[in-house]
Coordinates of C-alpha atoms and ligand atoms in Angstrom, one line a residue:
Chain C
X5 CA 36.6 5.7 68.3
X6 CA 37.3 2.2 67.6
X7 CA 40.3 1.9 69.8
X8 CA 40.3 -1.6 70.9
X9 CA 40.0 -0.5 74.4
X10 CA 36.6 0.7 74.1
X11 CA 35.1 -2.1 72.1
X12 CA 36.8 -2.2 68.5
X13 CA 37.8 -5.4 67.2
X14 CA 35.1 -8.2 67.4
X15 CA 32.4 -6.2 68.7
X16 CA 32.9 -3.5 66.2
X17 CA 31.0 -0.5 68.1
X18 CA 32.0 1.4 71.1
X19 CA 28.6 2.2 72.3
X20 CA 26.3 -0.8 73.2
X21 CA 22.5 0.0 72.3
X22 CA 20.0 -1.3 74.1
X23 CA 18.2 -4.2 72.7
X24 CA 14.7 -3.5 71.1
X25 CA 12.1 -6.7 71.4
X26 CA 8.5 -6.7 69.9
X27 CA 5.6 -7.1 71.9
X28 CA 3.4 -9.7 72.8
X29 CA 4.1 -12.9 74.9
X30 CA 6.8 -15.1 73.5
X31 CA 5.2 -18.5 72.9
X32 CA 6.8 -21.2 75.1
X33 CA 8.0 -24.4 73.0
X34 CA 9.3 -26.9 75.7
X35 CA 7.7 -28.4 78.5
X36 CA 10.4 -26.3 80.8
X37 CA 10.7 -22.8 80.2
X38 CA 14.3 -22.9 81.1
X39 CA 14.8 -24.9 77.7
X40 CA 13.4 -21.7 75.3
X41 CA 15.9 -19.6 77.1
X42 CA 18.4 -22.3 76.7
X43 CA 17.7 -22.9 73.3
X44 CA 17.5 -19.3 72.3
X45 CA 21.2 -18.8 74.1
X46 CA 22.8 -21.6 72.0
X47 CA 21.5 -20.1 68.8
X48 CA 23.0 -16.5 70.0
X49 CA 26.2 -18.1 70.6
X50 CA 26.6 -20.1 67.7
X51 CA 25.8 -16.7 65.7
X52 CA 28.4 -15.2 67.5
X53 CA 30.9 -17.9 66.4
X54 CA 29.8 -17.9 62.8
X55 CA 30.8 -13.9 62.9
X56 CA 34.3 -14.7 64.4
X57 CA 34.5 -17.4 61.7
X58 CA 33.7 -14.8 59.0
X59 CA 36.2 -12.3 60.3
X60 CA 38.8 -14.7 60.3
X61 CA 37.7 -15.5 56.8
X62 CA 38.3 -11.7 56.2
X63 CA 41.9 -11.7 57.9
X64 CA 43.2 -14.8 56.0
X65 CA 42.1 -13.1 52.9
X66 CA 43.7 -9.5 53.4
X67 CA 46.8 -11.3 54.7
X68 CA 47.3 -13.5 51.9
X69 CA 46.8 -10.7 49.7
X70 CA 49.1 -8.0 51.5
X71 CA 50.8 -9.8 54.1
X72 CA 49.6 -7.7 57.1
X73 CA 45.9 -6.6 58.1
X74 CA 44.6 -3.7 59.9
X75 CA 41.0 -3.0 61.7
X76 CA 40.0 -1.1 58.7
X77 CA 41.0 -3.4 56.2
X78 CA 38.5 -5.6 57.8
X79 CA 35.9 -2.8 57.6
X80 CA 36.9 -2.2 54.4
X81 CA 36.6 -5.7 53.0
X82 CA 33.2 -5.8 51.2
X83 CA 31.4 -8.8 50.2
X84 CA 30.9 -9.8 46.7
X85 CA 28.5 -12.4 45.6
X86 CA 31.3 -15.1 45.1
X87 CA 32.9 -14.7 48.6
X88 CA 29.2 -14.5 49.9
X89 CA 28.3 -17.9 48.3
X90 CA 31.6 -19.5 49.5
X91 CA 31.1 -18.5 52.9
X92 CA 27.3 -19.4 52.6
X93 CA 28.6 -23.2 51.8
X94 CA 31.0 -23.4 54.5
X95 CA 28.6 -22.0 57.3
X96 CA 26.0 -24.2 55.9
X97 CA 28.3 -27.3 56.9
X98 CA 29.3 -25.4 60.2
X99 CA 25.3 -25.3 61.2
X100 CA 24.8 -29.0 60.0
X101 CA 27.8 -29.7 62.3
X102 CA 26.7 -27.8 65.7
X103 CA 23.2 -29.2 65.1
X104 CA 23.9 -32.7 63.9
X105 CA 21.9 -33.7 67.2
X106 CA 18.6 -32.5 65.4
X107 CA 19.5 -34.2 62.1
X108 CA 20.3 -37.3 64.1
X109 CA 16.9 -37.2 65.5
X110 CA 15.0 -36.5 62.1
X111 CA 16.4 -39.6 60.6
X112 CA 15.6 -42.0 63.8
X113 CA 12.1 -40.5 63.0
X114 CA 12.2 -40.8 59.4
X115 CA 13.1 -44.6 59.9
X116 CA 10.9 -44.9 62.4
X117 CA 13.5 -46.6 64.7
X118 CA 12.9 -48.0 68.1
X119 CA 14.4 -50.2 70.7
X120 CA 12.6 -53.0 69.2
X121 CA 14.3 -52.8 65.9
X122 CA 17.5 -52.1 67.5
X123 CA 16.9 -55.3 69.4
X124 CA 15.7 -57.3 66.7
X125 CA 18.5 -56.3 64.3
X126 CA 21.4 -58.3 66.5
X127 CA 20.8 -62.2 67.2
X128 CA 19.6 -63.2 70.6
X129 CA 22.6 -64.8 71.2
X130 CA 24.6 -61.4 71.3
X131 CA 21.8 -60.0 73.6
X132 CA 23.3 -59.8 77.2
X133 CA 20.9 -61.1 79.7
X134 CA 20.7 -58.1 82.4
Chain J
X7 CA 21.9 -13.9 46.0
X8 CA 22.5 -10.6 44.4
X9 CA 23.6 -8.2 47.1
X10 CA 20.9 -5.5 47.8
X11 CA 21.0 -2.5 45.8
X12 CA 22.4 0.5 47.4
X13 CA 20.0 3.2 47.5
X14 CA 20.4 6.4 49.4
X15 CA 18.6 5.3 52.7
X16 CA 19.8 1.7 52.9
X17 CA 21.4 0.9 56.3
X18 CA 24.9 -0.2 55.9
X19 CA 26.0 -2.9 58.0
X20 CA 29.5 -3.1 59.5
X21 CA 31.6 -6.3 58.7
X22 CA 30.3 -8.1 62.2
X23 CA 26.6 -6.8 61.7
X24 CA 26.9 -8.1 58.1
X25 CA 28.0 -11.6 59.5
X26 CA 25.3 -11.6 61.8
X27 CA 22.8 -11.0 59.0
X28 CA 24.5 -13.5 57.1
X29 CA 24.0 -16.1 59.4
X30 CA 20.4 -15.3 59.8
X31 CA 20.2 -16.4 56.2
X32 CA 21.9 -19.6 56.5
X33 CA 20.4 -20.5 59.8
X34 CA 17.0 -19.9 58.3
X35 CA 17.8 -22.0 54.9
X36 CA 19.0 -24.6 57.4
X37 CA 15.9 -24.5 59.8
X38 CA 13.6 -24.5 56.4
X39 CA 15.2 -27.4 54.7
X40 CA 16.6 -29.3 57.2
X41 CA 15.1 -29.1 60.5
X42 CA 11.1 -28.2 59.4
X43 CA 10.9 -31.0 56.8
X44 CA 11.0 -33.4 59.5
X45 CA 7.8 -32.3 61.3
X46 CA 6.3 -33.9 58.3
X47 CA 8.0 -37.0 59.3
X48 CA 6.7 -36.5 63.0
X49 CA 3.1 -36.6 61.7
X50 CA 3.0 -39.2 59.5
X51 CA 5.0 -41.8 61.3
X52 CA 4.2 -40.9 64.8
X53 CA 1.6 -38.4 65.9
X54 CA -1.1 -39.5 62.9
X55 CA -0.9 -43.2 63.5
X56 CA -1.3 -42.5 67.5
X57 CA -4.1 -39.9 67.0
X58 CA -6.2 -42.6 64.8
X59 CA -5.1 -45.4 67.5
X60 CA -6.7 -43.3 70.4
X61 CA -10.0 -41.4 68.3
X62 CA -10.6 -44.1 65.8
X63 CA -10.5 -41.6 62.9
X64 CA -8.4 -38.9 61.0
X65 CA -7.9 -35.6 62.6
X66 CA -10.8 -33.3 61.1
X67 CA -9.1 -29.8 61.5
X68 CA -5.8 -27.8 61.7
X69 CA -6.5 -27.1 65.4
X70 CA -6.4 -30.9 66.3
X71 CA -3.5 -31.5 64.6
X72 CA -1.7 -28.5 66.5
X73 CA -2.7 -29.6 69.8
X74 CA -0.9 -33.1 69.2
X75 CA 1.9 -31.9 67.3
X76 CA 2.9 -29.3 70.1
X77 CA 3.4 -32.4 72.5
X78 CA 5.9 -33.8 70.4
X79 CA 9.6 -32.9 71.2
X80 CA 10.8 -32.5 68.2
X81 CA 8.2 -30.1 66.8
X82 CA 8.9 -28.0 70.1
X83 CA 12.3 -28.1 68.8
X84 CA 11.8 -27.1 65.5
X85 CA 9.3 -24.3 66.2
X86 CA 11.9 -22.9 68.6
X87 CA 14.2 -22.5 65.8
X88 CA 12.2 -20.7 63.8
X89 CA 11.2 -18.6 66.3
X90 CA 14.5 -17.7 67.6
X91 CA 15.8 -17.2 63.7
X92 CA 13.2 -14.6 63.2
X93 CA 14.2 -12.7 66.4
X94 CA 17.8 -12.8 65.5
X95 CA 16.9 -11.7 62.1
X96 CA 15.4 -8.5 63.6
X97 CA 18.0 -8.4 66.5
X98 CA 20.8 -8.4 63.7
X99 CA 19.4 -5.6 61.5
X100 CA 18.0 -3.5 64.3
X101 CA 21.5 -3.3 65.8
X102 CA 22.6 -1.8 62.6
X103 CA 19.8 0.7 61.9
X104 CA 20.0 1.7 65.7
X105 CA 23.7 2.6 65.3
X106 CA 23.8 4.8 62.2
X107 CA 19.8 6.2 63.1
X108 CA 20.8 9.6 63.3
X109 CA 23.0 9.5 59.9
X110 CA 19.9 7.4 57.9
X111 CA 17.5 10.4 59.3
X112 CA 19.5 13.2 58.1
X113 CA 20.0 11.5 54.7
X114 CA 16.4 11.0 54.3
X115 CA 15.3 14.5 55.3
X116 CA 17.7 15.9 52.7
X117 CA 16.4 13.7 49.8
X118 CA 12.8 14.7 51.2
X119 CA 13.7 18.4 51.6
X120 CA 13.5 21.1 48.6
X121 CA 12.6 20.2 45.0
X122 CA 11.4 16.8 44.9
X123 CA 9.8 14.6 42.3
X124 CA 6.6 13.2 44.5
X125 CA 5.2 14.5 47.8
X126 CA 5.4 13.6 51.3
X127 CA 2.6 13.9 53.2
X128 CA 2.0 13.0 57.0
X129 CA -0.9 13.6 59.4
X130 CA 0.2 14.8 62.6
X131 CA -3.5 14.1 63.9
X132 CA -3.5 10.7 62.5
X133 CA -5.2 8.0 64.5
X134 CA -3.6 4.7 64.5
X135 CA -5.8 1.5 63.7
X136 CA -5.7 -0.6 66.6
X137 CA -4.7 -3.9 65.0
X138 CA -1.3 -1.8 64.0
X139 CA -1.0 0.3 67.2
X140 CA -1.4 -2.9 69.5
X141 CA 0.7 -5.7 67.6
X142 CA 4.5 -6.0 66.4
X143 CA 3.6 -7.7 63.0
X144 CA 6.0 -10.8 62.5
X145 CA 7.8 -9.9 65.7
X146 CA 9.4 -6.9 64.3
X147 CA 10.4 -4.8 67.2
X148 CA 8.2 -1.3 67.4
X149 CA 5.9 -3.1 64.7
X150 CA 5.3 -0.4 62.4
X151 CA 3.6 2.2 64.6
X152 CA 6.5 3.3 66.6
X153 CA 7.9 6.4 66.1
X154 CA 11.0 6.5 67.9
X155 CA 12.5 10.2 67.4
X156 CA 11.7 13.0 65.5
X157 CA 12.3 12.4 61.6
X158 CA 12.2 8.2 62.5
X159 CA 12.5 5.8 59.8
X160 CA 13.3 2.9 61.6
X161 CA 10.0 0.8 60.3
X162 CA 11.1 1.4 56.9
X163 CA 14.8 0.4 57.2
X164 CA 14.2 -2.8 59.1
X165 CA 11.5 -4.0 56.7
X166 CA 13.5 -3.3 53.5
X167 CA 16.7 -4.7 55.2
X168 CA 14.7 -7.5 57.0
X169 CA 13.0 -8.4 54.2
X170 CA 15.5 -8.4 51.9
X171 CA 17.4 -11.2 54.2
X172 CA 14.2 -13.2 54.7
X173 CA 13.4 -13.7 51.3
X174 CA 17.3 -14.2 50.2
X175 CA 16.7 -11.3 47.8
X176 CA 14.1 -13.0 45.5
X177 CA 11.7 -9.9 45.5
X178 CA 14.6 -8.4 43.4
X179 CA 17.8 -6.1 44.2
X180 CA 15.2 -3.2 44.8
X181 CA 12.7 -5.5 46.7
X182 CA 10.3 -4.4 44.4
X183 CA 9.5 -7.5 43.1
X184 CA 6.1 -8.0 44.3
X185 CA 5.2 -4.6 42.7
X186 CA 6.4 -6.0 39.3
X187 CA 4.1 -8.8 39.6
X188 CA 1.3 -6.7 40.3
X189 CA 1.8 -4.7 37.3
X190 CA 2.2 -8.0 35.1
X191 CA -1.4 -9.1 36.6
X192 CA -2.8 -5.6 35.7
X193 CA -1.3 -6.0 32.4
X194 CA -2.6 -9.7 31.9
X195 CA -6.0 -9.4 33.3
X196 CA -7.0 -5.5 32.3
X197 CA -5.0 -5.0 29.0
X198 CA -7.9 -2.5 28.1
X199 CA -6.6 -0.2 31.3
X200 CA -4.3 2.3 30.6
X201 CA -4.0 3.6 34.5
X202 CA -3.6 7.6 34.9
X203 CA -4.0 7.1 38.4
X204 CA -2.5 4.0 40.9
X205 CA -3.2 3.9 44.6
X206 CA -1.1 1.4 46.6
X207 CA -2.6 0.6 50.0
X208 CA -0.2 -0.1 52.4
X209 CA 2.5 1.1 50.4
X210 CA 5.4 0.1 53.2
X211 CA 9.0 0.8 52.3
X212 CA 7.7 1.7 49.0
X213 CA 9.8 -0.8 46.7
X214 CA 6.4 -2.3 45.0
X215 CA 5.0 1.4 44.7
X216 CA 8.0 2.4 42.8
X217 CA 7.9 -0.5 40.3
X218 CA 4.3 0.4 39.4
X219 CA 5.6 3.6 38.4
X220 CA 8.2 2.1 36.5
X221 CA 5.2 0.0 34.8
X222 CA 3.0 2.5 34.0
X223 CA 5.3 6.0 33.7
X224 CA 2.5 7.7 32.4
X225 CA 0.2 7.5 35.4
X226 CA 0.2 9.1 38.9
X227 CA 1.0 6.7 41.4
X228 CA 0.7 7.1 45.3
X229 CA 1.2 4.7 48.1
X230 CA -0.6 5.5 51.2
X231 CA 0.4 3.7 54.4
X232 CA -0.5 4.3 58.1
X233 CA 3.0 4.1 59.4
X234 CA 5.0 7.6 59.5
X235 CA 8.5 5.9 59.8
X236 CA 7.6 3.8 56.6
X237 CA 6.3 6.6 54.7
X238 CA 9.4 8.8 55.5
X239 CA 11.8 6.1 54.2
X240 CA 9.9 5.0 51.1
X241 CA 9.8 8.4 49.8
X242 CA 13.3 9.6 50.8
X243 CA 14.0 5.9 49.2
X244 CA 11.8 6.7 46.0
X245 CA 13.8 9.9 45.4
X246 CA 17.0 8.4 45.7
X247 CA 16.0 6.2 42.8
X248 CA 14.5 8.8 40.8
X249 CA 10.8 7.6 40.8
X250 CA 8.1 10.1 41.1
X251 CA 5.8 8.6 44.0
X252 CA 3.5 10.6 46.4
X253 CA 3.4 9.2 49.6
X254 CA 0.9 10.0 52.5
X255 CA -0.2 8.9 55.8
X256 CA -3.8 7.5 55.2
X257 CA -6.1 4.5 56.9
X258 CA -6.9 2.3 53.7
X259 CA -10.2 2.0 55.1
X260 CA -11.2 5.5 54.9
X261 CA -9.0 7.4 52.5
X262 CA -9.4 11.3 50.8
X263 CA -9.1 10.4 47.4
X264 CA -12.6 11.4 45.6
X265 CA -14.9 9.4 44.3
X266 CA -14.6 7.7 41.0
X267 CA -10.9 9.1 40.8
X268 CA -8.7 6.1 40.5
X269 CA -7.9 3.4 37.9
X270 CA -6.3 0.9 39.7
X271 CA -6.1 0.2 43.7
X272 CA -3.1 -2.2 44.4
X273 CA -2.9 -3.7 47.4
X274 CA 0.2 -6.4 48.1
X275 CA 0.7 -8.4 51.6
X276 CA -1.1 -6.0 53.6
X277 CA -5.0 -7.4 54.1
X278 CA -3.4 -10.2 56.3
X279 CA -2.2 -7.8 59.1
X280 CA -5.4 -5.9 59.4
X281 CA -8.8 -7.3 60.8
X282 CA -12.0 -8.7 59.4
X283 CA -14.0 -5.2 59.3
X284 CA -10.8 -3.5 58.4
X285 CA -11.0 -5.9 55.2
X286 CA -14.4 -4.8 54.4
X287 CA -13.7 -1.2 55.0
X288 CA -10.7 -1.3 52.7
X289 CA -12.9 -3.0 49.9
X290 CA -15.7 -0.8 50.2
X291 CA -13.3 2.5 50.0
X292 CA -11.5 0.8 47.2
X293 CA -14.8 0.5 45.5
X294 CA -16.1 4.2 46.3
X295 CA -12.5 5.8 44.7
X296 CA -12.3 3.5 41.5
X297 CA -13.6 4.9 38.5
X298 CA -16.5 2.9 36.7
X299 CA -14.6 0.1 34.7
X300 CA -11.5 0.3 37.3
X301 CA -9.8 -2.5 39.3
X302 CA -8.8 -3.6 42.7
X303 CA -5.8 -5.9 42.7
X304 CA -4.9 -7.6 45.9
X305 CA -1.8 -9.9 46.7
X306 CA -1.5 -12.3 49.3
X307 CA -0.7 -15.8 50.6
X308 CA -3.3 -18.4 48.9
X309 CA -6.4 -19.0 50.9
X310 CA -6.5 -22.4 52.9
X311 CA -9.4 -23.6 51.0
X312 CA -8.6 -27.1 49.1
X313 CA -5.6 -27.6 51.7
X314 CA -5.7 -30.6 53.9
X315 CA -5.9 -30.0 57.6
X316 CA -2.1 -30.7 57.7
X317 CA -1.3 -28.4 55.1
X318 CA -3.3 -26.0 56.6
X319 CA -1.5 -26.4 60.1
X320 CA 1.7 -26.0 58.5
X321 CA 0.6 -22.7 56.7
X322 CA -0.8 -21.4 60.1
X323 CA 2.2 -21.1 61.7
X324 CA 2.9 -17.3 62.0
X325 CA -0.3 -16.8 63.5
X326 CA 0.7 -18.3 66.9
X327 CA 4.3 -17.9 66.6
X328 CA 5.3 -15.2 64.7
X329 CA 2.8 -12.5 65.6
X330 CA 0.5 -12.5 62.9
X331 CA -3.0 -12.9 64.6
X332 CA -5.4 -12.3 61.7
X333 CA -3.4 -14.7 59.6
X334 CA -5.9 -17.7 60.3
X335 CA -8.9 -15.8 60.1
X336 CA -8.0 -14.3 56.5
X337 CA -7.1 -17.4 55.1
X338 CA -10.8 -18.5 55.6
X339 CA -12.4 -15.1 54.4
X340 CA -14.4 -15.5 51.2
X341 CA -13.0 -12.4 49.4
X342 CA -15.3 -13.0 46.5
X343 CA -18.5 -12.2 48.5
X344 CA -16.8 -9.3 50.6
X345 CA -16.1 -8.1 47.2
X346 CA -19.8 -8.5 45.8
X347 CA -20.9 -6.9 49.1
X348 CA -18.9 -4.0 48.7
X349 CA -21.0 -3.4 45.3
X350 CA -18.4 -4.9 42.7
X351 CA -20.3 -7.2 40.1
X352 CA -19.9 -10.9 41.1
X353 CA -19.3 -11.7 37.8
X354 CA -16.1 -9.3 37.6
X355 CA -14.6 -10.9 40.9
X356 CA -12.1 -13.5 40.7
X357 CA -9.0 -15.3 41.9
X358 CA -6.0 -16.6 40.6
X359 CA -2.6 -18.2 41.2
X360 CA 0.4 -16.4 39.7
X361 CA 3.6 -17.3 39.0
X362 CA 6.3 -16.5 42.0
X363 CA 7.7 -13.2 42.8
X364 CA 11.2 -14.8 42.5
X365 CA 10.3 -15.8 38.8
X366 CA 8.7 -12.6 37.5
X367 CA 12.3 -11.1 38.8
X368 CA 13.7 -14.3 36.9
X369 CA 15.7 -14.8 40.5
X370 CA 16.5 -18.6 41.2
X371 CA 15.8 -19.6 44.5
X372 CA 18.4 -20.8 46.7
X373 CA 16.3 -24.0 47.5
X374 CA 13.3 -25.4 45.7
X375 CA 10.4 -23.9 47.3
X376 CA 8.6 -28.0 47.3
X377 CA 11.7 -28.6 49.6
X378 CA 11.0 -25.9 52.2
X379 CA 8.4 -26.4 55.0
X380 CA 7.6 -23.3 56.2
X381 CA 7.9 -19.6 54.5
X382 CA 8.5 -20.2 51.0
X383 CA 10.8 -16.9 50.8
X384 CA 8.9 -15.7 47.5
X385 CA 9.8 -18.9 45.8
X386 CA 5.9 -20.2 45.6
X387 CA 3.1 -18.8 43.7
X388 CA 1.8 -16.0 44.8
X389 CA -2.3 -15.3 45.1
X390 CA -4.1 -12.9 43.8
X391 CA -8.1 -11.8 44.2
X392 CA -9.3 -8.9 42.0
X393 CA -12.5 -7.2 41.3
X394 CA -13.8 -4.7 38.6
X395 CA -16.1 -1.8 38.9
Ligands
LIG8 C1 3.7 -6.3 55.0 S1 3.8 -4.7 55.1 C2 3.9 -4.7 52.9 C3 4.1 -3.2 52.6 C4 4.4 -3.1 50.8 N1 3.2 -3.5 50.3 C5 5.3 -4.6 50.4 O1 5.0 -5.5 49.6 O2 6.6 -4.3 50.6 C6 2.3 -4.1 55.1 C7 1.7 -2.4 54.9 O3 0.4 -2.1 55.3 C8 0.4 -1.0 56.1 N2 -1.2 -1.2 56.5 C9 -1.8 -2.0 57.5 N3 -2.6 -1.4 57.7 C10 -3.1 -0.7 56.8 C11 -4.1 0.6 56.5 N4 -5.2 0.2 57.1 N5 -4.1 1.4 55.6 C12 -2.9 1.5 55.2 N6 -1.7 1.0 55.3 C13 -1.9 -0.2 56.0 C14 1.4 -1.4 57.3 O4 1.9 -0.2 57.8 C15 2.7 -1.9 56.6 O5 3.3 -1.0 56.2

C-alpha cells in the first residue's frame, strides 16, 4: 500500500528492491577514484531532482484542471507526446544549467584560451605587478 | 519520440519510474550532443599538437590516441558522463521491471500457453556459450544469461524498454525497425528469392523477427537465441501482437535445422556480442542450413576500415567502457574472407552501407546524427554483409 508512511509519494513504491549491477570491473576515469564515485552521485542526484520537477509539473497541471490533486491523479496522469516534448525542452535547459561548468570548459578548449591570451587582451598598464 | 507501443508484456512504469527514464533520455542527448563533441576539440587543439611535438609524427593507431586522450581531464569527465548515463539507463528500467516481474511473468505465461500462433521451445540442458555466460553486454545487469526465477523474462523486458529509450524510439514504436531494414535489404538484393523459411539468429526480444514475418507473411519465420529469458519474452510479445513466429533456444554456432532447408538466414546486431571463433562457426552453420541459392544477411555497425585512427578511437568507445569485449576485434575482421572460407562463392559475398534504421522507419531523429559523438542511436547508416550460397 502506498500510504505515505511506507514510502508512497515521491518514492512511489513501498518495497525497496536491491539494485542489480552489471558484472565486470567498472572503468576508472579520473585520477582519483573517489571522483568517479562523486560524479556518479551527482548524476543520480540530478536525476532525482528531475523526477521531482516532473512530478511538480504533473501536480500543477492537475491543479489547474481540477483545483485539487490526489496521489492517484498523479499516477493516472499519462505522458502524451506533447507533454513529453515540453518537458524535454525544459529538462534540457535544466541539465544545461546544472552542468554549465562542463560547457564552459568546452568553450575554453574550443577557443584555445590560455592565461597568456587573457593577459594579452588587457593592456600592460592595466596589469598590476605582483 | 512516439510513445512505445503497449504490447502484452511491455513493462509499464509508474510516474516516477517514467520520470527517471525520461531523465536518462535527456541526459544521454545532452552528453552526446553537448559534452562528447568537446572531445574532438580536445584532440585537435591539445592532444594532437602535443603528440606531434613530442613524437615528431602523427599518431598511428587508435590505441595511441586513446592512451593520450585518457590523460586529459575533459575526456575523463566526458567518458564518466557516458558511462554513468548508461548505468542510470539500466537502473531506471530494471527498478521498473523488477517491481512488476511476477505480474509480467504471469502475463507472458498466459500469452504463451494454450493455443498459440507460434511455438516456444526451451532447452533445459542448454549450454551457454562463454561469451554470453561470463559477460553483461552493454552493462545490462545480468546480461542475457541471467534466469532470475521460474519463467523469468527480465532480459527481454530490459532490452525492449532500455533500447527504446536509448535509441529515442528510432527503431519504431514496436522496436522492429532493424527487421524492416533487413527485409528491405532482402527485397533489394535478392528480388528473386521468395522465402519459404527464414531464420533470425540472435532474435533477442523479437521485434525484428516479427518485422520479418510481417514483410514475408508466406514464410515460416523462426527466431533462435541462447537466452531463455529473451525467448520467453519474445514469444509472448509476438503472440500479443498476433504475429506467428517460432522461437527456440539454440546456439547459432550449431543449430538443429536441416542441411539445405532455409532460404534466408538473418542476423542483426548480434555478431559483435560473440567471439572470433563463434563468428566463423555461425557463418559455417548458416552455409550448411541454407538452400542452394539462399542468402545470409548480417546487419552490424560498420567496420573500422577506411576510418582515420581518431574516428576509430571514437567508434571504439564501447570496447573498454560498455562491456563489449569483442567490439574492437569484430570491426577489423574480414567478413568476405570468412564467408568464402565457409564455402560461399567469393563473387556472391558483398558488403554495403544502407540507409539508417530511423529513415527506414520514417522516424525523424531528435538530433542530426552528424552532431552526435558516440552512438548515433540508429540515426546513422546501417552496415550489412551478405553472401549467397
Ligand atoms: C544485441 S541483441 C540483438 C537482438 C535482436 N537481433 C535485435 O536486433 O533486437 C543480441 C542477441 O544475440 C543473442 N546471441 C548471442 N550469441 C548468440 C548465439 N551464439 N546464438 C544465438 N543467439 C545469440 C543474445 O542472447 C542476444 O539476445
